[in-house]
PDB file of C-alpha atoms in Angstrom:
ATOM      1  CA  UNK H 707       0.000   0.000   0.000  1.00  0.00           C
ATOM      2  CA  UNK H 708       1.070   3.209  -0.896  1.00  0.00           C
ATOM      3  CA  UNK H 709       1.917   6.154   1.663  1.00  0.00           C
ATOM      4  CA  UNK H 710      -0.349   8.476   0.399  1.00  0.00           C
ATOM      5  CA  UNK H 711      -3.286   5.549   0.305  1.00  0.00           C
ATOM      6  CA  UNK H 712      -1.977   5.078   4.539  1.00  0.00           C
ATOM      7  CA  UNK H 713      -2.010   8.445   5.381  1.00  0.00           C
ATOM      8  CA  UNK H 714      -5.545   8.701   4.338  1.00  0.00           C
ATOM      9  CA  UNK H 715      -6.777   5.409   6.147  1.00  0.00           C
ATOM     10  CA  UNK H 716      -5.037   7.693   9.060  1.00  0.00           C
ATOM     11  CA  UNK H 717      -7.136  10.574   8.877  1.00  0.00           C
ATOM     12  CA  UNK H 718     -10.117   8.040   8.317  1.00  0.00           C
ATOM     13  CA  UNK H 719      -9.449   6.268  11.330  1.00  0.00           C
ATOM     14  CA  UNK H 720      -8.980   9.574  13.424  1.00  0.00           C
ATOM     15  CA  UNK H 721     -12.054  11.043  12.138  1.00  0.00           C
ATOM     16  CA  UNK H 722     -13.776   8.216  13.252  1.00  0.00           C
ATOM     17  CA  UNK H 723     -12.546   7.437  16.861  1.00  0.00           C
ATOM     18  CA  UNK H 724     -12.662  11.300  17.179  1.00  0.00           C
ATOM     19  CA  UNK H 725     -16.564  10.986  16.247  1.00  0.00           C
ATOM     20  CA  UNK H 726     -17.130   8.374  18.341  1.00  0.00           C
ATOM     21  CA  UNK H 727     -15.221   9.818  21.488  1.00  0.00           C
ATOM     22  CA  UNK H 728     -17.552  12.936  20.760  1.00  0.00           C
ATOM     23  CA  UNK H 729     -20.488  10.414  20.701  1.00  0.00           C
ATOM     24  CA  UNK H 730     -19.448   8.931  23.964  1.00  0.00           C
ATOM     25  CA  UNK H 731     -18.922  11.716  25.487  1.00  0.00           C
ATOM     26  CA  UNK H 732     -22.539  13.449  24.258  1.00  0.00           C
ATOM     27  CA  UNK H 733     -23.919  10.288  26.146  1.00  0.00           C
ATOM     28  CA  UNK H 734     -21.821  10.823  29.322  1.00  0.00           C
ATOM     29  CA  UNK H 735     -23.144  14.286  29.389  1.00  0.00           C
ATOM     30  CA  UNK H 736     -26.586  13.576  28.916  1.00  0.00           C
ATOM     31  CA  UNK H 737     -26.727  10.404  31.496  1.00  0.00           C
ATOM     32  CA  UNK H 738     -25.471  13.477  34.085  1.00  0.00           C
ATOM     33  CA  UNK H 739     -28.202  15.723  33.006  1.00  0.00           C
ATOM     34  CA  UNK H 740     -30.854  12.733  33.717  1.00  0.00           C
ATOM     35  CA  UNK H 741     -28.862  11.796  37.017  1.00  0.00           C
ATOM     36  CA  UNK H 742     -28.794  15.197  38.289  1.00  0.00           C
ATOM     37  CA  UNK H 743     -32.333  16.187  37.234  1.00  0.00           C
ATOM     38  CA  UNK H 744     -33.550  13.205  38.747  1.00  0.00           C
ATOM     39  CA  UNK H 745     -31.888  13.962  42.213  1.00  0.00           C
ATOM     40  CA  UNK H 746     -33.026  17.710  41.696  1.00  0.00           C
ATOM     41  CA  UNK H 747     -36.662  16.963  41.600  1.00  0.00           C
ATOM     42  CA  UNK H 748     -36.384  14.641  44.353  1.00  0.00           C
ATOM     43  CA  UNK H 749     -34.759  17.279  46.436  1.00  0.00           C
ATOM     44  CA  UNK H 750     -37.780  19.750  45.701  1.00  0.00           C
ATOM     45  CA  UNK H 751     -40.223  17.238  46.517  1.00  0.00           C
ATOM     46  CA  UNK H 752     -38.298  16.367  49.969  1.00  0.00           C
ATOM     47  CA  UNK H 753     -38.498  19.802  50.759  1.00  0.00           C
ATOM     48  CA  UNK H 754     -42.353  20.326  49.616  1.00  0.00           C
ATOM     49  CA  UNK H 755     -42.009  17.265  52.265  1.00  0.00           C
ATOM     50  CA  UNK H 756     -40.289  19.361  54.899  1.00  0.00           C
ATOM     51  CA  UNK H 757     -42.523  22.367  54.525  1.00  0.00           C
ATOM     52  CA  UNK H 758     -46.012  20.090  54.997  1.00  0.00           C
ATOM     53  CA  UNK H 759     -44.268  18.975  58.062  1.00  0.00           C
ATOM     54  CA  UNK H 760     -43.173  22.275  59.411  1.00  0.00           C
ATOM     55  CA  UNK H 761     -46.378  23.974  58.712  1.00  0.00           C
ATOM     56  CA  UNK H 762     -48.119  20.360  60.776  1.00  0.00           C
ATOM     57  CA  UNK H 763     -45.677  21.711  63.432  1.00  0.00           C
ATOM     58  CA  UNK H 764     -46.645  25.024  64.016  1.00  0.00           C
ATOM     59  CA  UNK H 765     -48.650  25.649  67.104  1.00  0.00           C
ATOM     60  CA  UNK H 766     -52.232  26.586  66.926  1.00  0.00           C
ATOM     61  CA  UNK H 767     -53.140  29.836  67.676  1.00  0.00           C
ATOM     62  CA  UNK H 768     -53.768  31.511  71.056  1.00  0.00           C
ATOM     63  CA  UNK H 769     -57.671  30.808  72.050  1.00  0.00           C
ATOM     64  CA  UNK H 770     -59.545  33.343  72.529  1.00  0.00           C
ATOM     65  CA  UNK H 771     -60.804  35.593  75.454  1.00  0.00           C
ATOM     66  CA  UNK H 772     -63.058  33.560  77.774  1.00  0.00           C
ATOM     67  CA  UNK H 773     -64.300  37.062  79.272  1.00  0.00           C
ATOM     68  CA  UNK H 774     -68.576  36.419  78.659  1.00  0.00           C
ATOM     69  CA  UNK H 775     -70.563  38.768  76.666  1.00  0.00           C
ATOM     70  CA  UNK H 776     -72.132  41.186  79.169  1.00  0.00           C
ATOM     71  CA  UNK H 777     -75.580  40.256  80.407  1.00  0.00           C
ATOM     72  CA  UNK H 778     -78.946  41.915  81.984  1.00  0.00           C
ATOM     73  CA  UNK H 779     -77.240  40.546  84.885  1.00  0.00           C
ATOM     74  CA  UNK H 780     -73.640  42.385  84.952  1.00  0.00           C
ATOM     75  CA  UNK H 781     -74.871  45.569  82.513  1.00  0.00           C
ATOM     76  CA  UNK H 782     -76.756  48.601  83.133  1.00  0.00           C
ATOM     77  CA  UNK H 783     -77.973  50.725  80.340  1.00  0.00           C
ATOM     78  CA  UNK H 784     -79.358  53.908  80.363  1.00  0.00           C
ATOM     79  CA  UNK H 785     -80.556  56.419  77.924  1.00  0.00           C
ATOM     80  CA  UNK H 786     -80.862  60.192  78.556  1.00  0.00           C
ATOM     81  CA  UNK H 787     -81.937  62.728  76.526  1.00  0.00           C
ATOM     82  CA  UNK H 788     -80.957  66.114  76.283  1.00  0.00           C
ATOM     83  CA  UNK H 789     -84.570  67.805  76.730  1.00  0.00           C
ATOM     84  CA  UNK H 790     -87.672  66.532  76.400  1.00  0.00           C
ATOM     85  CA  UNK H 791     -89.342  68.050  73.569  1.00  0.00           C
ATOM     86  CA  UNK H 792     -87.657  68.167  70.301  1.00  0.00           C
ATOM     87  CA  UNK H 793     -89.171  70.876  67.315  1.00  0.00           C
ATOM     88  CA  UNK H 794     -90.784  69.066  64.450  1.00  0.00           C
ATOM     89  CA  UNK H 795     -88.035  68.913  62.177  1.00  0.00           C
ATOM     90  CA  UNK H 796     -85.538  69.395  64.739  1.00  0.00           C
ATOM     91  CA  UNK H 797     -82.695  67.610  66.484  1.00  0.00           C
ATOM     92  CA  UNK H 798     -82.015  65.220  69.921  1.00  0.00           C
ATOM     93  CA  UNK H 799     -78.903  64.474  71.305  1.00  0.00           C
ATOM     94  CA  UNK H 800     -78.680  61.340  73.708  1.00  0.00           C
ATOM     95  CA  UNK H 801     -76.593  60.313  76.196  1.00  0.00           C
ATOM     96  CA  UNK H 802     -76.238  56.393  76.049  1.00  0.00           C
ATOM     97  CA  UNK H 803     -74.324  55.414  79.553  1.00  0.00           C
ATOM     98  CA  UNK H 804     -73.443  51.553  80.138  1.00  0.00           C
ATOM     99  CA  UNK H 805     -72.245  50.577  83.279  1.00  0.00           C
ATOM    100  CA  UNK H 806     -70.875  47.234  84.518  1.00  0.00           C
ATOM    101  CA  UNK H 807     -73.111  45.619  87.759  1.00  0.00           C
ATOM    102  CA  UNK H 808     -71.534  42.739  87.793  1.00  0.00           C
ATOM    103  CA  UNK H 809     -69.178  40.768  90.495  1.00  0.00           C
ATOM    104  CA  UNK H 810     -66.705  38.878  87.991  1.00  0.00           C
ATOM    105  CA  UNK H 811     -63.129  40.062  88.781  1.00  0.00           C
ATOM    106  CA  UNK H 812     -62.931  39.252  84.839  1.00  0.00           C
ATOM    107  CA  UNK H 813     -65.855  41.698  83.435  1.00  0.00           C
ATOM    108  CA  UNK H 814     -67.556  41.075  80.746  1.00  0.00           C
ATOM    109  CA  UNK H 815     -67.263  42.399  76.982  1.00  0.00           C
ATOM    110  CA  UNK H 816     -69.918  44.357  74.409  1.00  0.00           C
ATOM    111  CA  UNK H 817     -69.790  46.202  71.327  1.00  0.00           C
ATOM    112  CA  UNK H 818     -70.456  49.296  72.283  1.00  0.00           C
ATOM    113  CA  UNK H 819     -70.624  50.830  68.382  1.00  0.00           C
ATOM    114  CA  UNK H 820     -74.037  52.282  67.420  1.00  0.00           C
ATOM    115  CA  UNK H 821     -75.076  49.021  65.522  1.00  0.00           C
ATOM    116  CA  UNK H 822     -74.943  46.975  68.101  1.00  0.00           C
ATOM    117  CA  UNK H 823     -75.753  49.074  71.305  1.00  0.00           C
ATOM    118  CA  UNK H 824     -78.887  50.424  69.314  1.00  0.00           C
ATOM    119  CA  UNK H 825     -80.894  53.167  70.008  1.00  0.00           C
ATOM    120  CA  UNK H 826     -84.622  52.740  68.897  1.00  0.00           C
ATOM    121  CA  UNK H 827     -87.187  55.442  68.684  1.00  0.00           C
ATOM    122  CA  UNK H 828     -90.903  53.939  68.710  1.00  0.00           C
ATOM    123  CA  UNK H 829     -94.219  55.515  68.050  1.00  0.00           C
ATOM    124  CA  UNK H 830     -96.321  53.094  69.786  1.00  0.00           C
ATOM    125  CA  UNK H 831     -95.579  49.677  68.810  1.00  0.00           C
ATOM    126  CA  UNK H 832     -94.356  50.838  65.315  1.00  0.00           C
ATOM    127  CA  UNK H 833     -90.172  51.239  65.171  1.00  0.00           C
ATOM    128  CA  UNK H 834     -89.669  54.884  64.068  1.00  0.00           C
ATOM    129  CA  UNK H 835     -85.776  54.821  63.739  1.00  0.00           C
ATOM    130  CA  UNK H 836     -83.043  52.729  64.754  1.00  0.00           C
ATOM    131  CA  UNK H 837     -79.547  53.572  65.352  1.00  0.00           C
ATOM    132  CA  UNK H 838     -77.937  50.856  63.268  1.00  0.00           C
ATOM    133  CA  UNK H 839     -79.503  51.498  59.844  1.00  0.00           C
ATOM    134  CA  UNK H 840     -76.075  52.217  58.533  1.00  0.00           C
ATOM    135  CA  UNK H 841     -73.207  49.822  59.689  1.00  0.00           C
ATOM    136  CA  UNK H 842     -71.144  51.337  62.750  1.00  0.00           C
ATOM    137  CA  UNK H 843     -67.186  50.798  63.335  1.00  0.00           C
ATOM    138  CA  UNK H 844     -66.584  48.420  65.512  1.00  0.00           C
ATOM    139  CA  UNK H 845     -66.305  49.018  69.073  1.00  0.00           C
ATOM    140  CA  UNK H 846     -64.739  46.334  71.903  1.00  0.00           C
ATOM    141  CA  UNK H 847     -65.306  47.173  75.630  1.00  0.00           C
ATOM    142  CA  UNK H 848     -64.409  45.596  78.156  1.00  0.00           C
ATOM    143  CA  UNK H 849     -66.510  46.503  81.178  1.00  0.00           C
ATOM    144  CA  UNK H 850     -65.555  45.528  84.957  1.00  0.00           C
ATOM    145  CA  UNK H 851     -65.464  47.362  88.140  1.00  0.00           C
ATOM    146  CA  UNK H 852     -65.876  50.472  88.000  1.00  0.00           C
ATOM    147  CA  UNK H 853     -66.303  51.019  84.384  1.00  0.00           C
ATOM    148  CA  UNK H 854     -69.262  53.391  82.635  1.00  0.00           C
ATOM    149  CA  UNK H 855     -68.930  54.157  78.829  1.00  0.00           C
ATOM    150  CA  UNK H 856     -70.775  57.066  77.736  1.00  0.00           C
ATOM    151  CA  UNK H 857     -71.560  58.016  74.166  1.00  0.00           C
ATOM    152  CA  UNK H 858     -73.799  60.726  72.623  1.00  0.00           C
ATOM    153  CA  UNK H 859     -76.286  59.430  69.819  1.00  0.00           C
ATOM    154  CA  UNK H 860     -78.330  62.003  68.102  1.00  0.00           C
ATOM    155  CA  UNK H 861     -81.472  61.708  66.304  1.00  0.00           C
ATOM    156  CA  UNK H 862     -82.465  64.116  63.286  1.00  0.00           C
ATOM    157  CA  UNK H 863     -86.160  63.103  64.043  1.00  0.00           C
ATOM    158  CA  UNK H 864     -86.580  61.241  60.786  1.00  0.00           C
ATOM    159  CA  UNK H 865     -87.593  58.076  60.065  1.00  0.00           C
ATOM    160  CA  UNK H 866     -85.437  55.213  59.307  1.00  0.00           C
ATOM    161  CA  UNK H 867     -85.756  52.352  56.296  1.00  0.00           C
ATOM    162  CA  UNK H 868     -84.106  49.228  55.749  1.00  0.00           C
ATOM    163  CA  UNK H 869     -81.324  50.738  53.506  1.00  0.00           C
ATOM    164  CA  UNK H 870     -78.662  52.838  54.797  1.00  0.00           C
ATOM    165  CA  UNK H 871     -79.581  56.817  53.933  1.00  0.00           C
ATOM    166  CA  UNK H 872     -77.859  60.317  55.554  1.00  0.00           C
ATOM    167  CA  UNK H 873     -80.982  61.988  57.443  1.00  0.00           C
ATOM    168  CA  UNK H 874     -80.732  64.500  54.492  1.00  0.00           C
ATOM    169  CA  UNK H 875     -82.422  61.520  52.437  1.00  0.00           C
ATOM    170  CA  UNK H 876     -85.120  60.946  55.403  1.00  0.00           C
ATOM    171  CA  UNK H 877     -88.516  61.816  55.960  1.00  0.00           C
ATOM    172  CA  UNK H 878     -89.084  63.534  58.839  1.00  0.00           C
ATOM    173  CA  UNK H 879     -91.868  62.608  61.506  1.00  0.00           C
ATOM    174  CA  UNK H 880     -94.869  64.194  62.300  1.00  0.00           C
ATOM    175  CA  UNK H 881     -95.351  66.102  65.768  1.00  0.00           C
ATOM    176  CA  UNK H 882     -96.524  63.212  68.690  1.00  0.00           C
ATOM    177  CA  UNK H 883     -94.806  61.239  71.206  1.00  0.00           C
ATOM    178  CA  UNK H 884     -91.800  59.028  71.499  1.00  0.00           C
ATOM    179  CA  UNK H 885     -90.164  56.715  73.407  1.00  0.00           C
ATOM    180  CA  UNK H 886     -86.400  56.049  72.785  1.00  0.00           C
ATOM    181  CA  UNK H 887     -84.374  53.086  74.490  1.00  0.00           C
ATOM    182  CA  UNK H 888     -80.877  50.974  74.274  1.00  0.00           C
ATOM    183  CA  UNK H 889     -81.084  47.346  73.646  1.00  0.00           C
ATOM    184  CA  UNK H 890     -78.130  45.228  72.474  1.00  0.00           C
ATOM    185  CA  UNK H 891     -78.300  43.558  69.011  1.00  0.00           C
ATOM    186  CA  UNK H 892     -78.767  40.232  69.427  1.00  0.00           C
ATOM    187  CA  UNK H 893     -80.220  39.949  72.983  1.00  0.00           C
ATOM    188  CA  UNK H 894     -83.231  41.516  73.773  1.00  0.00           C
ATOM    189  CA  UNK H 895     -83.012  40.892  77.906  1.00  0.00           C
ATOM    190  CA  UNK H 896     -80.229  43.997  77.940  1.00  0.00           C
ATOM    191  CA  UNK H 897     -81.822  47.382  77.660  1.00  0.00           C
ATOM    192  CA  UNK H 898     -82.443  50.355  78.912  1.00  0.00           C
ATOM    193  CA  UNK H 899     -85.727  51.807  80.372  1.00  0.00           C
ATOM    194  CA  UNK H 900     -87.410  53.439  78.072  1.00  0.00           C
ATOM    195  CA  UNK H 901     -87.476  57.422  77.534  1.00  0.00           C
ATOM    196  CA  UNK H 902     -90.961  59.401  76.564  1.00  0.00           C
ATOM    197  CA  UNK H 903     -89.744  62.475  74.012  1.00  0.00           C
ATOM    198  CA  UNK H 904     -92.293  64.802  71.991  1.00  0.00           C
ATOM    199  CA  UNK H 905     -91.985  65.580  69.017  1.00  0.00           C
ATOM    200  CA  UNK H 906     -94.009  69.240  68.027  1.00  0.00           C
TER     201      UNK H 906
END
């Protein structure tokens, strides 16, 4: 065989084991990649693992408050209002005062917002106005020894609906007489005694 005929079954055989080393090592590569992605997404699941049992671990939350809601028994309403005749078209300002009666070192707790201790104005048996047409901000008290809360409520002397209106929007009443009292939302044993207003 000639040299020239050698030196090109050289190159052929180089190209050749150099293509295959390439191929092997393409493969090598590639079995990594699988190994390594493999042990990756096992890793993520251990950990979405880890977090289940880490969020299993975390302590419930604090209970809370076993203070009682106030009662007829441990609360004292009482409603007084700022004169006793009103003009027809007029104005009354109330002074809602609740005071805790009770012997619990603990208290008790009420809302004390204007939609939940309510202020109702009745002609007769028929519910004139109530103070929690509208939706108040809420208002936590805790009431023990020693405690009043007093809050002034006043009444354009119109007549409430079941939507939420300004008094602007409200009819006013006609001249007669009212009686106004607090009551809690919710529990009609808690109220005040009731106030006789006129309206003329």
């Amino acid at each position: 065989m000639s040299k020239r005929k050698r030196a090109m079954y050289r190159k052929r055989r180089l190209v050749f084991f150099g293509g295959l080393l390439v191929f092997v090592i393409v493969c090598v590569l590639c079995v990594y990649s699988l190994i390594r992605g493999a042990v990756a997404a096992h890793d993520w699941i251990g950990v979405g693992d880890r977090m289940a049992v880490s969020r299993t671990a975390v302590p419930d939350p604090p209970k809370k408050s076993k203070v009682k809601d106030c009662t007829a028994k441990n609360l004292q309403m009482t409603l007084t209002p700022a004169a006793d005749v009103v003009p027809l078209g007029g104005s009354l300002e109330f002074t809602a005062t609740m005071t805790y009666v009770g012997t619990d070192p603990a208290g008790c707790f009420v809302d004390g917002a204007d939609d939940a201790r309510v202020l109702v104005i009745k002609s007769g048996a028929d519910t004139v106005w109530r103070s929690d047409a509208c939706e108040a901000t809420y208002r936590p008290l805790l009431m023990m020894e020693g405690v009043t809360d007093e809050q002034q409520i006043v009444w354009d002397t119109v007549r409430s609906g079941d939507e939420c209106k300004a008094s602007g929007e409200l009819p006013h009443v006609d001249r007669g007489t009212y009686t106004a009292q607090l009551v809690i939302d919710g529990d009609t044993h808690v109220e005040s005694k009731p106030v006789t207003i006129t309206v003329g």
